Amino acid sequence: MSTINKILVIGAGIAGPAVCYWLKRFGFSPILIERSTTIRKGGHGLDVRGVAIDIVKRMGIYEKICNMRTQVELGQYIDAEGNILHEEKGERFCYREGEDVEIIRGDLVEILIDAIEGVPCHFNQLVDSIKQRDGDVEVQFKDGRIEHYDLAIGADGLHSTTRRMVFDKDEYKLTNFGAYFSVFSIPNYLNLNHTEVQCEANQKLISVTSDENPKIATAIFSFRAQNVLNNIRDENEQKRFLRDTFQNFGWETSKILELMSSSDDFYFDSATQVKMKSWTKGRVALLGDAGYSASPISGQGNNLALVGAYVFAGELKQAGGDYNRAFNRYNELLHPFVEANQKLGVLVNETFLVRDEVSQEIAEERSNKIMQWVKIAANMITLPDYE
């Protein structure tokens, strides 16, 4: 019987619930905690593609994902006056083919949470400190409680507290591409019908999409900026930064920014990669964006999380709970996959947010290039069978 059983998983995004699923299936006892008071609803569309499709099929949730998929049928590139420059079918516009499927982030998290019925899941839990001892991990919570676990997993995203608490500054490198993006819901006042409209010029991009709910649209802002936010976690500063950057951008920008004020699901972040030689230290491991963000613009963050969760739990099972052996294998197996996807993140960053307006030639050339890169990166690992 494995000496490893009680495992704390920090973060209820994609990676956290996914690793809980596999840990439970492979005979361990995970406990999931999340700092927010509830699951974050909405968000932008995420693609499930490549080897990650195989994983969600093994989890029995592929059909559910397909049932809740986005159904954008048309993509339009427009200029600052709203004239259509180029149109593409939805699948190609979003770099999907075959069994690839796009789903809103909040919907995918909900499906994953439903799949881990029976796993204790506690919200509004803040970790104050993580101390490694010979036989376990001691975790102190903000409310003063102290708990002991056999292992701890930080699946707490790009701005991971676990990474900051456990790893030294020279054990990870955060590379900011100098780009930012923001997502929020607005009323569908443009009356879009299963359509995404994109306006891109001067290293700035606005996209508005309306899909299943005809009353609501999702606005995405993306841009390059020389100046860095003083406090990237301060929502008021984020909104001010957006308004300053996009004033005089043209099209419907002023109206969309006006509607941003009353949106209840505003999200903002930087396009940042996390690079680490090792995602494990002692009895603590990092998973997903916390350890190997390829940057949100790569479109591969959730696929990295799903694959990482499967490999991590599988190797722990394979090693009979010998976590040192499992951690070594996790690092070894996943590195080529992560590196290919981080390379994709760099390439996407270089091809988007162009200085000029997007012409039909630029759009088509970019689509061909990205689809080629995506296919390679999304399949850059052969999944072991741990059953």
Tab-separated table of N, CA and C in Angstrom, residues 82 113 149 187 195 247 305 323 325:
chain	number	residue	atom	x	y	z
A	82	GLY	N	-15.266	49.897	-39.313
A	82	GLY	CA	-16.256	48.813	-39.278
A	82	GLY	C	-16.452	48.125	-40.616
A	113	ILE	N	-15.384	20.000	-12.240
A	113	ILE	CA	-15.815	19.929	-10.828
A	113	ILE	C	-16.879	18.840	-10.664
A	149	TYR	N	-0.165	17.141	5.146
A	149	TYR	CA	-0.469	16.358	3.940
A	149	TYR	C	0.766	15.578	3.513
A	187	PRO	N	-23.630	43.481	-23.091
A	187	PRO	CA	-24.847	43.146	-23.855
A	187	PRO	C	-24.509	43.044	-25.346
A	195	THR	N	-21.170	34.786	-34.266
A	195	THR	CA	-20.150	35.485	-35.050
A	195	THR	C	-19.111	36.122	-34.137
A	247	GLN	N	-8.004	54.595	-26.154
A	247	GLN	CA	-8.726	55.818	-26.559
A	247	GLN	C	-8.335	56.162	-27.989
A	305	ALA	N	-2.461	21.873	-18.962
A	305	ALA	CA	-2.979	21.526	-17.632
A	305	ALA	C	-3.568	20.115	-17.618
A	323	TYR	N	7.111	9.092	-4.397
A	323	TYR	CA	6.937	10.400	-5.033
A	323	TYR	C	8.221	10.927	-5.682
A	325	ARG	N	10.475	9.204	-7.333
A	325	ARG	CA	10.535	8.576	-8.656
A	325	ARG	C	9.486	9.189	-9.585
